[in-house]
mmCIF file of C-alpha atoms in Angstrom:
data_model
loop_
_atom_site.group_PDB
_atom_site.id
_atom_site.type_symbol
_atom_site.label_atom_id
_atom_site.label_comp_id
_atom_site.label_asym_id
_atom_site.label_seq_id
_atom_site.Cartn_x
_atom_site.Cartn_y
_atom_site.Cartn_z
ATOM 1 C CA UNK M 284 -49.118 48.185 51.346
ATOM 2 C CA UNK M 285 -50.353 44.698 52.407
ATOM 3 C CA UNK M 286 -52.668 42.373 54.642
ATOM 4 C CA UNK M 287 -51.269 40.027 56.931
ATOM 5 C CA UNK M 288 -52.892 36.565 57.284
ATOM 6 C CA UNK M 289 -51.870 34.216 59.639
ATOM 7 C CA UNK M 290 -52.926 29.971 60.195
ATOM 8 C CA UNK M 291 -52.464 27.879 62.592
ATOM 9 C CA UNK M 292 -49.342 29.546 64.072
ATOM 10 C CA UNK M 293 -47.574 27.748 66.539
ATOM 11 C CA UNK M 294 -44.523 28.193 69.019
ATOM 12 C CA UNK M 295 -42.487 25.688 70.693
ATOM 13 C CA UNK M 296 -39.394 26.374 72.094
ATOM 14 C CA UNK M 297 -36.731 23.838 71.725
ATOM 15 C CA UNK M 298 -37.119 21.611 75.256
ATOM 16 C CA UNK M 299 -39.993 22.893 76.127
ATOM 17 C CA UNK M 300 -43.753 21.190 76.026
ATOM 18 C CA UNK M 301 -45.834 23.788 76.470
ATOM 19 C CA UNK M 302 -46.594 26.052 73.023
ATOM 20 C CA UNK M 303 -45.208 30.071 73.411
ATOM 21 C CA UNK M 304 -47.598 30.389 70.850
ATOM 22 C CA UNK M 305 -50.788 27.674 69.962
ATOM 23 C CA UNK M 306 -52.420 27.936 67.026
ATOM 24 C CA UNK M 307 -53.214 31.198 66.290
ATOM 25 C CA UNK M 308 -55.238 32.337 63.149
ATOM 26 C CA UNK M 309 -55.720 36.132 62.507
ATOM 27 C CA UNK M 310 -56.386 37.986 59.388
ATOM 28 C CA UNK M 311 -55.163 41.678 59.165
ATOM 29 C CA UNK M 312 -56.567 44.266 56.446
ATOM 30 C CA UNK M 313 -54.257 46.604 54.624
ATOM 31 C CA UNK M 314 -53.777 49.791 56.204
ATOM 32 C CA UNK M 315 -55.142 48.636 59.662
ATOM 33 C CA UNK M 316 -54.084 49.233 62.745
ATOM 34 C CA UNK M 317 -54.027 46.009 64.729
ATOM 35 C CA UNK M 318 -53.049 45.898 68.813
ATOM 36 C CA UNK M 319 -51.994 42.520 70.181
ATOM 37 C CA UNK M 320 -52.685 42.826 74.383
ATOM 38 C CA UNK M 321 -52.211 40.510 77.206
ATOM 39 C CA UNK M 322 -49.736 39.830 80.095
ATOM 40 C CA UNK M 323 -46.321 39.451 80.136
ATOM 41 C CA UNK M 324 -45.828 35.591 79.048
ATOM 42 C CA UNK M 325 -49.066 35.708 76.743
ATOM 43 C CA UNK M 326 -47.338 34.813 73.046
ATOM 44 C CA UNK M 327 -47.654 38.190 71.639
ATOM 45 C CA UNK M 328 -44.175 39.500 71.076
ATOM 46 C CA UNK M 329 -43.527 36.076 70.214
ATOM 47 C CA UNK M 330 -46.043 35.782 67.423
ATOM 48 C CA UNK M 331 -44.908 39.812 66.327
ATOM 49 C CA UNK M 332 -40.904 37.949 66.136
ATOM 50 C CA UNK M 333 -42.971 35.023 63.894
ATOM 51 C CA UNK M 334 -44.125 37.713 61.734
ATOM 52 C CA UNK M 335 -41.096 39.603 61.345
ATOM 53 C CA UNK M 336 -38.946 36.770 60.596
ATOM 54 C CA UNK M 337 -37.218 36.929 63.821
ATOM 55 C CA UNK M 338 -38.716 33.859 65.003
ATOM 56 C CA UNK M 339 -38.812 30.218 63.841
ATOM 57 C CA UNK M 340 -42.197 28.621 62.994
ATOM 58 C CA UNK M 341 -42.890 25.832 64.324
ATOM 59 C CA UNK M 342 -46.244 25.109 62.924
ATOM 60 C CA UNK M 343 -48.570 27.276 60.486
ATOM 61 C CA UNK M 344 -48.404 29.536 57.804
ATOM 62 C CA UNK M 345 -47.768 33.473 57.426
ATOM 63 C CA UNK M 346 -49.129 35.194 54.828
ATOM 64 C CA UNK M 347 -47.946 39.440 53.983
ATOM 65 C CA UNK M 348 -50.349 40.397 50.893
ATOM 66 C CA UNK M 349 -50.214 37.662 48.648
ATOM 67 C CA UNK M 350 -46.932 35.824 49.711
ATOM 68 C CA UNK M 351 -45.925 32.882 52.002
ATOM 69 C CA UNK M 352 -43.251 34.265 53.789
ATOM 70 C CA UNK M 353 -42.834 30.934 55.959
ATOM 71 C CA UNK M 354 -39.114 30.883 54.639
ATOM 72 C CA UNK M 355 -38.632 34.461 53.835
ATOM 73 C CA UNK M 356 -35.662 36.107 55.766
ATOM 74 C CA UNK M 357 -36.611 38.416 57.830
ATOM 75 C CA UNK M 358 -34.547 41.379 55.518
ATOM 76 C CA UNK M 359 -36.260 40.068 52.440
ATOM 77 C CA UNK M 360 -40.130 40.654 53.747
ATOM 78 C CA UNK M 361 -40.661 44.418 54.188
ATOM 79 C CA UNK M 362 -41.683 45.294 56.979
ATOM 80 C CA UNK M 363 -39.776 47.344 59.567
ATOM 81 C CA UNK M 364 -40.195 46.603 63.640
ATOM 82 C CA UNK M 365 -39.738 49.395 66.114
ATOM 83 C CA UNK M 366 -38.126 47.963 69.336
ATOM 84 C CA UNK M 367 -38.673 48.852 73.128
ATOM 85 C CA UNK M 368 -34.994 49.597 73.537
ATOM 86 C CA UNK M 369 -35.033 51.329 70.108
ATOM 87 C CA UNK M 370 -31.826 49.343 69.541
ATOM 88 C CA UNK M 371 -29.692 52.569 68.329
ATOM 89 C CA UNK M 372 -26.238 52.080 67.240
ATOM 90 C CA UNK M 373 -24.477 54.678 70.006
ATOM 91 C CA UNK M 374 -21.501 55.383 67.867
ATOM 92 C CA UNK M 375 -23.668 56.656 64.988
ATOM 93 C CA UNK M 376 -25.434 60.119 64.654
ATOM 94 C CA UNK M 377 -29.237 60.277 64.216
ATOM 95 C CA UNK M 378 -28.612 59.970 60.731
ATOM 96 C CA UNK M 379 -26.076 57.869 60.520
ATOM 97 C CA UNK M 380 -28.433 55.702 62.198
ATOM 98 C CA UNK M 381 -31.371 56.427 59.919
ATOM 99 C CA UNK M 382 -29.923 56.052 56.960
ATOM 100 C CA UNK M 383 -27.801 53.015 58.211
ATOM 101 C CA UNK M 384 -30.498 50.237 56.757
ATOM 102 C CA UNK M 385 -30.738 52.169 53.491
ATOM 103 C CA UNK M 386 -27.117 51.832 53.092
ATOM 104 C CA UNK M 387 -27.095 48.179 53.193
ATOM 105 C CA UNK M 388 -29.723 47.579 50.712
ATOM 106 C CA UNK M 389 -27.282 49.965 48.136
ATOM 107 C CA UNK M 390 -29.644 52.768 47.944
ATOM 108 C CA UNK M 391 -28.142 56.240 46.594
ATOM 109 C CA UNK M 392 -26.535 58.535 48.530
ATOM 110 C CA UNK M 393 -29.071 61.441 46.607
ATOM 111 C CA UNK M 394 -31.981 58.926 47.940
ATOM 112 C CA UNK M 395 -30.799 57.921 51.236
ATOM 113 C CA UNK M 396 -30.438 61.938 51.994
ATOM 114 C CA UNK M 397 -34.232 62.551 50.724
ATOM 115 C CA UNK M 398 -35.903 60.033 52.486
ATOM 116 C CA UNK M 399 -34.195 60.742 56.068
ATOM 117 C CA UNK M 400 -34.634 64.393 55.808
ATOM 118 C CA UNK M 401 -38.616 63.340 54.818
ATOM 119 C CA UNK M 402 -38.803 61.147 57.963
ATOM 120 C CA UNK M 403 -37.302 63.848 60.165
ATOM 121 C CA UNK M 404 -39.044 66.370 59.187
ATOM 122 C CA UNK M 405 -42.495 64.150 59.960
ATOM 123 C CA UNK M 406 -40.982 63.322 63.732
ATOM 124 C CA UNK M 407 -39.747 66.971 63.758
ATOM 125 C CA UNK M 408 -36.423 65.554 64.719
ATOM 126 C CA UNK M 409 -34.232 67.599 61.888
ATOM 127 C CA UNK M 410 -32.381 69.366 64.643
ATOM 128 C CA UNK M 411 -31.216 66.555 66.153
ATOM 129 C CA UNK M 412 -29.468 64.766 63.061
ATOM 130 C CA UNK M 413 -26.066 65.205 63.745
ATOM 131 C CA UNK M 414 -26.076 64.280 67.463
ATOM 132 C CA UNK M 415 -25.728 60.818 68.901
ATOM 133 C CA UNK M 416 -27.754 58.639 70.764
ATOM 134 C CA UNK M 417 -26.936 59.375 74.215
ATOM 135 C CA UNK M 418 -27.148 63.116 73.707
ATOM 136 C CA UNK M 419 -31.377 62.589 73.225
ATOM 137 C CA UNK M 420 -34.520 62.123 75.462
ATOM 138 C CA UNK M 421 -36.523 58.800 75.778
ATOM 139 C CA UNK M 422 -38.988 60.220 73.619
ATOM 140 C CA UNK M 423 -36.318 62.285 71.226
ATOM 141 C CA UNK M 424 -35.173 58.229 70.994
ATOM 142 C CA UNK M 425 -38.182 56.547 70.093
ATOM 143 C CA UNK M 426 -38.505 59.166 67.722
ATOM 144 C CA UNK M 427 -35.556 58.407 65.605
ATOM 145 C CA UNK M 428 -36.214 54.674 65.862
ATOM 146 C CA UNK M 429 -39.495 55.362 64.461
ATOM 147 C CA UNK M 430 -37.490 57.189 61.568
ATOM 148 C CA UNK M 431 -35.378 54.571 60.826
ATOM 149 C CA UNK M 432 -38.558 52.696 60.402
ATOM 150 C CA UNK M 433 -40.040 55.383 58.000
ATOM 151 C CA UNK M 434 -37.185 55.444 55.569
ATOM 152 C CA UNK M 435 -37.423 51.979 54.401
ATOM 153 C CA UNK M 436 -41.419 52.778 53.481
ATOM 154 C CA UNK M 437 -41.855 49.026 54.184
ATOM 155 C CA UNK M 438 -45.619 47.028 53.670
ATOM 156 C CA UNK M 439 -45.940 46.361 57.608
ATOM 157 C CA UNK M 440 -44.956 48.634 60.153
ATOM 158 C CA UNK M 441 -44.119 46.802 63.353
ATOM 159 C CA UNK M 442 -44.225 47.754 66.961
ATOM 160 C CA UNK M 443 -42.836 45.715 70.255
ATOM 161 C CA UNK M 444 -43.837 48.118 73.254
ATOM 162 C CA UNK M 445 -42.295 50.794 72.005
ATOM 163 C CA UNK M 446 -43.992 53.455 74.864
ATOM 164 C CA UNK M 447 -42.789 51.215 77.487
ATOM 165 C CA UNK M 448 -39.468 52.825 78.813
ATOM 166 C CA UNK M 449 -41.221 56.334 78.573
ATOM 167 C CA UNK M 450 -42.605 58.081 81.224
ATOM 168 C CA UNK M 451 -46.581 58.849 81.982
ATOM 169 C CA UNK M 452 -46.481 62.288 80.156
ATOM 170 C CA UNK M 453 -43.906 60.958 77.070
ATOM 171 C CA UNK M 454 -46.242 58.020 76.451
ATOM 172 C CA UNK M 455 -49.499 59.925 75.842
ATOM 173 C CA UNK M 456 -47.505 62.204 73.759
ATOM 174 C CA UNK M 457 -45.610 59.525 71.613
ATOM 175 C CA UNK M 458 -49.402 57.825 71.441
ATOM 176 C CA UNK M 459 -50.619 61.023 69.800
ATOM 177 C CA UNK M 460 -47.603 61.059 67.592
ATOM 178 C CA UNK M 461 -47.987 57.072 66.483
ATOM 179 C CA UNK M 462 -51.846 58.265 65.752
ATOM 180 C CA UNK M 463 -50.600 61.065 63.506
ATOM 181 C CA UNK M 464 -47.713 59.041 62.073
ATOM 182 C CA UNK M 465 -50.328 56.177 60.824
ATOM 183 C CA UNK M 466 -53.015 58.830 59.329
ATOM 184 C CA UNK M 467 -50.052 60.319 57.270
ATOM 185 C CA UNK M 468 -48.379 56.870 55.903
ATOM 186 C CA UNK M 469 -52.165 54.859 55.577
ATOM 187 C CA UNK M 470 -49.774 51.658 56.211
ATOM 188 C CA UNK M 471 -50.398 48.508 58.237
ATOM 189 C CA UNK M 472 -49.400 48.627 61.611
ATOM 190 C CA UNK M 473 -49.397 45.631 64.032
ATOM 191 C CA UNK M 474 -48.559 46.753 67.490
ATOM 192 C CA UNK M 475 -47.789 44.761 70.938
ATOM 193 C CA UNK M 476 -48.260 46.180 74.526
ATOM 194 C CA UNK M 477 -48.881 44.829 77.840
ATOM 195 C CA UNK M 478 -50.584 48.530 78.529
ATOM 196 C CA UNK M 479 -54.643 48.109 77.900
ATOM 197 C CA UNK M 480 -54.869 51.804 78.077
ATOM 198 C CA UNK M 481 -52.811 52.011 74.581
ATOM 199 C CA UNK M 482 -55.012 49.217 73.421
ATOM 200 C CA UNK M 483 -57.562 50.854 73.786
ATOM 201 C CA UNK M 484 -56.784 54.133 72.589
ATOM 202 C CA UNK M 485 -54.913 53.069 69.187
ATOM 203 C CA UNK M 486 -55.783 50.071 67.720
ATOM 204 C CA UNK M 487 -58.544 49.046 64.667
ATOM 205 C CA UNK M 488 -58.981 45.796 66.475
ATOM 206 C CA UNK M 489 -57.548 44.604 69.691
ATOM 207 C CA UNK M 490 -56.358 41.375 70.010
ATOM 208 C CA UNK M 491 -56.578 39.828 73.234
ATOM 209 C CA UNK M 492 -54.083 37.096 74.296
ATOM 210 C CA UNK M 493 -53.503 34.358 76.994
ATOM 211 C CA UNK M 494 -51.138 31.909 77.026
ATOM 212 C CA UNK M 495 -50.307 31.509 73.805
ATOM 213 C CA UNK M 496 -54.546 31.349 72.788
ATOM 214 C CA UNK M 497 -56.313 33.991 71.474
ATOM 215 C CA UNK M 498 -59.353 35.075 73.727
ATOM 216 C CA UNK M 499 -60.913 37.600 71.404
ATOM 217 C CA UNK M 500 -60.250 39.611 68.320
ATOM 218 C CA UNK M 501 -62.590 42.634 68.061
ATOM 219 C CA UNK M 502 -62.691 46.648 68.406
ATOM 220 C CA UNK M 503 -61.980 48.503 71.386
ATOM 221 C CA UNK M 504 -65.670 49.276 72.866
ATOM 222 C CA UNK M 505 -67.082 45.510 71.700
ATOM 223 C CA UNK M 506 -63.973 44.261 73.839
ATOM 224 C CA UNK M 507 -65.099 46.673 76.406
ATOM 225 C CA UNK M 508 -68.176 46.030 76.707
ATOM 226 C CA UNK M 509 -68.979 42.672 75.226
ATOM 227 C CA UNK M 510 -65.732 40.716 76.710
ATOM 228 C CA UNK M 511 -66.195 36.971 75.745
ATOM 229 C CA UNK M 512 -65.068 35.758 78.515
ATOM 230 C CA UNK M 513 -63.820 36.567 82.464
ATOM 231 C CA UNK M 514 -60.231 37.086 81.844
ATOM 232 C CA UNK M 515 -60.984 39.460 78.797
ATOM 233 C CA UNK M 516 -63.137 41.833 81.132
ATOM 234 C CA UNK M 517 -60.898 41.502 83.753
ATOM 235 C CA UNK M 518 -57.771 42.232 81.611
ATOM 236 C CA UNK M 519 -59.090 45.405 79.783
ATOM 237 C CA UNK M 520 -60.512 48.405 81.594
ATOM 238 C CA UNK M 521 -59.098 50.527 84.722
ATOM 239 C CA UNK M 522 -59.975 49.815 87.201
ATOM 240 C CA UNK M 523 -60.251 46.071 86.587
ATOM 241 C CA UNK M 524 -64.076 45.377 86.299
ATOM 242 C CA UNK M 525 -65.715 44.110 89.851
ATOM 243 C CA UNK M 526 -66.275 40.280 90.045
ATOM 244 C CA UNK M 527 -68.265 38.509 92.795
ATOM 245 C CA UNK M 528 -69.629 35.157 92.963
ATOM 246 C CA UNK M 529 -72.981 34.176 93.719
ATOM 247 C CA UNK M 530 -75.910 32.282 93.414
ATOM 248 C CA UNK M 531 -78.807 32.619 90.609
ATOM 249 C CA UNK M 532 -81.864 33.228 92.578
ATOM 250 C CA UNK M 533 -85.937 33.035 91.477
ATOM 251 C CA UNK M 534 -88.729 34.156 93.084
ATOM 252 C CA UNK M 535 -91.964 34.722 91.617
ATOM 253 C CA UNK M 536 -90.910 34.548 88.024
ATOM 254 C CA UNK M 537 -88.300 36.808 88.707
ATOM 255 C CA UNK M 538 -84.632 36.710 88.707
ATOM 256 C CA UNK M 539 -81.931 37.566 91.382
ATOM 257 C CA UNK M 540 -78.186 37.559 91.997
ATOM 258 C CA UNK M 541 -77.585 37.090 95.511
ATOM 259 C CA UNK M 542 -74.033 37.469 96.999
ATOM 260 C CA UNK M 543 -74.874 36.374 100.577
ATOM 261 C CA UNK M 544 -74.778 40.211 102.158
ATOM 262 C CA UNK M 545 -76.643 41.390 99.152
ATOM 263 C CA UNK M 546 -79.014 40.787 96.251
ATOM 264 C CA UNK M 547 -79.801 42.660 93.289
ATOM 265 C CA UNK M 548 -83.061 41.714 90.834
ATOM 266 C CA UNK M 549 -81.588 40.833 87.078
ATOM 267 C CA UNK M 550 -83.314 42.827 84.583
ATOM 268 C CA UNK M 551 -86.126 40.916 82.455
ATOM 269 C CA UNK M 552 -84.381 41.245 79.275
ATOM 270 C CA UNK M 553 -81.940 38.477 80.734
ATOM 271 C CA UNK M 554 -84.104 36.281 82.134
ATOM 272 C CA UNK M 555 -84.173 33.968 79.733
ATOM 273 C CA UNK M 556 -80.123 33.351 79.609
ATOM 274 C CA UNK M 557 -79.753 33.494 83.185
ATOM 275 C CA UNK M 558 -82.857 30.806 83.852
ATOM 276 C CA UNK M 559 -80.513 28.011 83.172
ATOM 277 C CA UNK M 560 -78.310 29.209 86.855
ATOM 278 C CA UNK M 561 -81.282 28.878 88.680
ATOM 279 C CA UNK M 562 -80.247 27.815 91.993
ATOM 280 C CA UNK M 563 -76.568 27.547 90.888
ATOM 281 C CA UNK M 564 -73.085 29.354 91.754
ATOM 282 C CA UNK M 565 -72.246 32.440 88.826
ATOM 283 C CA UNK M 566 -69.833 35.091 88.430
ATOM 284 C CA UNK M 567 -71.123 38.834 88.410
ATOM 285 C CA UNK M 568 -69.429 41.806 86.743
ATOM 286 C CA UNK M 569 -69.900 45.309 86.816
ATOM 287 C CA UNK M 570 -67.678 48.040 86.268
ATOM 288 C CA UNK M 571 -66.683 50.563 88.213
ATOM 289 C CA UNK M 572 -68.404 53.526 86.527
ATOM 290 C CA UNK M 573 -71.659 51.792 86.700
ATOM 291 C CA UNK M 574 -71.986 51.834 90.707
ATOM 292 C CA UNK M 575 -73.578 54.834 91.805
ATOM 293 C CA UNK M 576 -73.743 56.873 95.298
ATOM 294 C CA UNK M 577 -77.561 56.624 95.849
ATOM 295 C CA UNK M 578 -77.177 60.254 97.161
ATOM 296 C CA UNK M 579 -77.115 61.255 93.377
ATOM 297 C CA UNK M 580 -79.416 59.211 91.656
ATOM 298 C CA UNK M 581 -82.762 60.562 91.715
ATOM 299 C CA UNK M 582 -85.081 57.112 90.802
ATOM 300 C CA UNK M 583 -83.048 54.388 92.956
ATOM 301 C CA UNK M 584 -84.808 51.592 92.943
ATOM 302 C CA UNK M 585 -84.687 48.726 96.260
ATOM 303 C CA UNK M 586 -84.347 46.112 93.853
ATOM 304 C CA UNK M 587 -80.936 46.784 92.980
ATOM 305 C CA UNK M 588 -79.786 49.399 95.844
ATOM 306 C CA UNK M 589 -77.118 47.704 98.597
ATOM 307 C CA UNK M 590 -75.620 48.914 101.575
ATOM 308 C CA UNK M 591 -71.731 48.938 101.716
ATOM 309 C CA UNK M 592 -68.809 50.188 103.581
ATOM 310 C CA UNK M 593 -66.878 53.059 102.092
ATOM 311 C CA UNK M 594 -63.221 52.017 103.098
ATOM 312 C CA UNK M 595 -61.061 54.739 100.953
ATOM 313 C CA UNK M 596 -62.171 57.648 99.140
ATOM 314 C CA UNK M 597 -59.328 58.116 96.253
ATOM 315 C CA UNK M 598 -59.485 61.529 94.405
ATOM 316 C CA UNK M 599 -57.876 61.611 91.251
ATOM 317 C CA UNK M 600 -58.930 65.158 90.153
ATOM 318 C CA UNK M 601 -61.939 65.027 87.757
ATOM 319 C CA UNK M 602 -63.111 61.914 89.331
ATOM 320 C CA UNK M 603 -63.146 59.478 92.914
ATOM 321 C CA UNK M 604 -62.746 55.739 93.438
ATOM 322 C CA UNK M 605 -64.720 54.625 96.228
ATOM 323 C CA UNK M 606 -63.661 51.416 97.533
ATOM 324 C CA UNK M 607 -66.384 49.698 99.028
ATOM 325 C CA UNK M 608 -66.775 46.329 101.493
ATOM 326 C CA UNK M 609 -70.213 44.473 101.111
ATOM 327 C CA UNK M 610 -68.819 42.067 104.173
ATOM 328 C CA UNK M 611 -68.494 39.472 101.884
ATOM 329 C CA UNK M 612 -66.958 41.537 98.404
ATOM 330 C CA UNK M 613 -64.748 44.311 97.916
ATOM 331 C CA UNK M 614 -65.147 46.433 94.802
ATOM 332 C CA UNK M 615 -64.952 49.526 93.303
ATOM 333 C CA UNK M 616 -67.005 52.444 92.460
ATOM 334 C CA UNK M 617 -65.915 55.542 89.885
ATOM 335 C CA UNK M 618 -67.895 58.456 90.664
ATOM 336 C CA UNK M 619 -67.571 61.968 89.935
ATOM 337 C CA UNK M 620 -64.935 64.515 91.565
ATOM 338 C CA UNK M 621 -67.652 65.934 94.076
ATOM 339 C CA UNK M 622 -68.711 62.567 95.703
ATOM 340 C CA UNK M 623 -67.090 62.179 98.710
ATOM 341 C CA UNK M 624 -68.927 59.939 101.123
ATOM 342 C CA UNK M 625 -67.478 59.560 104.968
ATOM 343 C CA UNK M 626 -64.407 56.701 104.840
ATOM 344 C CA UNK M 627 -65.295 53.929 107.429
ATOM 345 C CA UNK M 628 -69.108 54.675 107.304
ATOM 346 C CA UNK M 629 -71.726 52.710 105.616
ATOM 347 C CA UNK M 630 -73.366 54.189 102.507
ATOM 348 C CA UNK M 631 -75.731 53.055 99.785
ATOM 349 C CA UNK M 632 -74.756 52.479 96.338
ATOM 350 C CA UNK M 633 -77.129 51.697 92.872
ATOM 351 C CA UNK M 634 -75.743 49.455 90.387
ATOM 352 C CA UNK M 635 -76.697 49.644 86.782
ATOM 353 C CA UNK M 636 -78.656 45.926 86.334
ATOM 354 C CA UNK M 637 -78.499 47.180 82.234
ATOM 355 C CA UNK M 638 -74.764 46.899 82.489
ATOM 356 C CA UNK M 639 -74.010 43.904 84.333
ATOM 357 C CA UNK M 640 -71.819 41.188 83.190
ATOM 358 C CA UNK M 641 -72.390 37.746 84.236
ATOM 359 C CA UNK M 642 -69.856 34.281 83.746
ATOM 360 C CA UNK M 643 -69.789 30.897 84.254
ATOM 361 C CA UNK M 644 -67.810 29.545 87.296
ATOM 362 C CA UNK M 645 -66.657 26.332 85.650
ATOM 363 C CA UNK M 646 -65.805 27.511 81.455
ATOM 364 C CA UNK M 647 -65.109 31.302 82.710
ATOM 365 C CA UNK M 648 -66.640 32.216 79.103
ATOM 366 C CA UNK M 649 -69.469 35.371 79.281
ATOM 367 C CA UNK M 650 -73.118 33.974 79.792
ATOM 368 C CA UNK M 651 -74.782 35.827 76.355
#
């Protein structure tokens, strides 16, 4: 097995000005399980292609345990990479297709035969050995692909949005199966999505990317609820986290954040960070599970109770959105399946001052 350490790494593509890629630096442990996230566009299947040897460098170094592999070709650093399109040959059977890699690299045909029958029987895919390509699910698919990734028991197992041509259902299932598939190998896997949700839900550490730049490199929950910056909390979470702008206001050596159709007292624990935006525009965050129908909190307290609008009531079985108008911001509140206020009718909600996230309007960076 083997780390992954990469400096400086840069992207330009030829004609181009802007960097794909700028200076990344990342250091990956052996046997974790690392998630690169961000929009389409960000640099992270680009920087996956770097790693893989699919890519050119054009600045930095890439390290897999102890080796530059700068120069390596891509067959010569082992480490497999699982594909969106899984990138079957359709003329092959499953195993043909399995064992195809092995076969190049001269293995035995005593070998070859072991280690696909292995692989299938982890997938549970034996049945399906002897039929081809097009005779197979999206998720029977991704399946072998992952296979043909298993038999070459490579150092680095990597992963460019592999979930994202499955349905809803198929994606939480092949998620589950991923989990299960890392547990059982205790390899390194490095693993790019657009999705937050799978970010979330799979990876060690979740890298966050934005053109080309690294925002923040850190586990799920930290990223959740410590985002460094505006564009990390707004990124990661569903809903989106609320964002309204404001002004810092104080009043008897207290602390408020008024919106101009509201205003909410900042708890004193962050006085002394927020003393600085006295007087002065900020950016307030607050997600949607910490706004509260006053209805069903028994200790609501004025200082940080507001009257709103309740435009659309959303059910979504074991829980509601309420989307809510101050007159000035819309946001969003996640309450539980038996809140159903009036649509169209005003309403107060409670927001959770302990869980409030505030940013600066100029640097977009998380005041801490």
């Amino acid at each position: 097995m083997a780390s992954i350490r990469l400096e400086n790494l840069s992207k330009v593509y030829k004609g181009g000005t802007a960097k794909a890629v700028d200076s990344v630096s990342l250091e990956i442990k052996d046997k974790e399980f690392v998630v690169l996230v961000g929009p389409s566009g960000c640099g992270k299947s680009t920087t996956l292609r770097m790693i893989a040897g699919l890519e050119a460098i054009s600045e930095g170094k890439i390290w897999i345990g102890d080796r530059l592999v700068n120069d390596v070709p891509a067959k010569n650093r082992d480490i497999a990479m699982v594909f969106q399109n899984y990138a079957l040959y359709p003329h092959m059977t499953v195993f043909e297709n399995m064992a195809f890699g092995l076969k190049l690299r001269g293995y035995p045909k005593a070998e070859i035969e072991k280690r696909v029958n292995e692989a299938a029987e982890i997938l549970n895919i034996q049945r399906y050995l002897t039929r081809r390509p097009r005779q197979l699910s999206g998720g029977e698919l991704q399946r072998v692909a992952l296979g043909r990734a298993i038999v070459r028991k490579p150092k680095v197992f990597l992963f460019d949005e592999p979930l994202s041509n499955l349905d809803a259902k198929m994606r939480v299932t092949m998620r589950t199966e991923i989990h299960k598939l890392r547990m059982r190998l205790q390899t390194t896997f490095i693993y790019v999505t657009h999705d937050q949700t799978e970010a979330m839900t799979m990876g060690d550490r979740i890298v966050v990317m934005k053109n080309g730049v690294i925002q923040q490199v850190a586990e799920p929950m930290t990223i959740y609820d410590k985002p460094a910056n505006k564009f990390v909390a707004s990124f990661i979470g569903t809903p989106s986290i609320n964002l309204m702008t404001g002004t810092i206001l104080k009043k008897d050596k207290k602390y408020y954040f008024d919106e101009g159709k509201f205003r909410v007292k900042i708890i004193d624990e962050m006085n002394e960070i927020i003393a600085p935006y006295a007087g002065k525009e900020i950016i307030f965050g607050i997600r949607s599970e910490d706004v509260y129908d006053k209805v069903f909190v028994s200790e609501a307290s004025p200082d940080n109770t507001i009257r709103v609008t309740c435009e659309v009531v959303e059910p979504l079985g074991a829980e509601v959105f309420l989307y809510l108008n101050s007159g000035k911001s819309n946001f969003i509140a996640r309450v539980g399946a038996h809140n159903r206020p009036e649509v169209n009718k005003d309403m107060e909600v409670v927001f959770d001052m302990r869980k409030v996230h505030f940013f600066d309007p100029k640097t977009e960076a998380t005041i801490i």
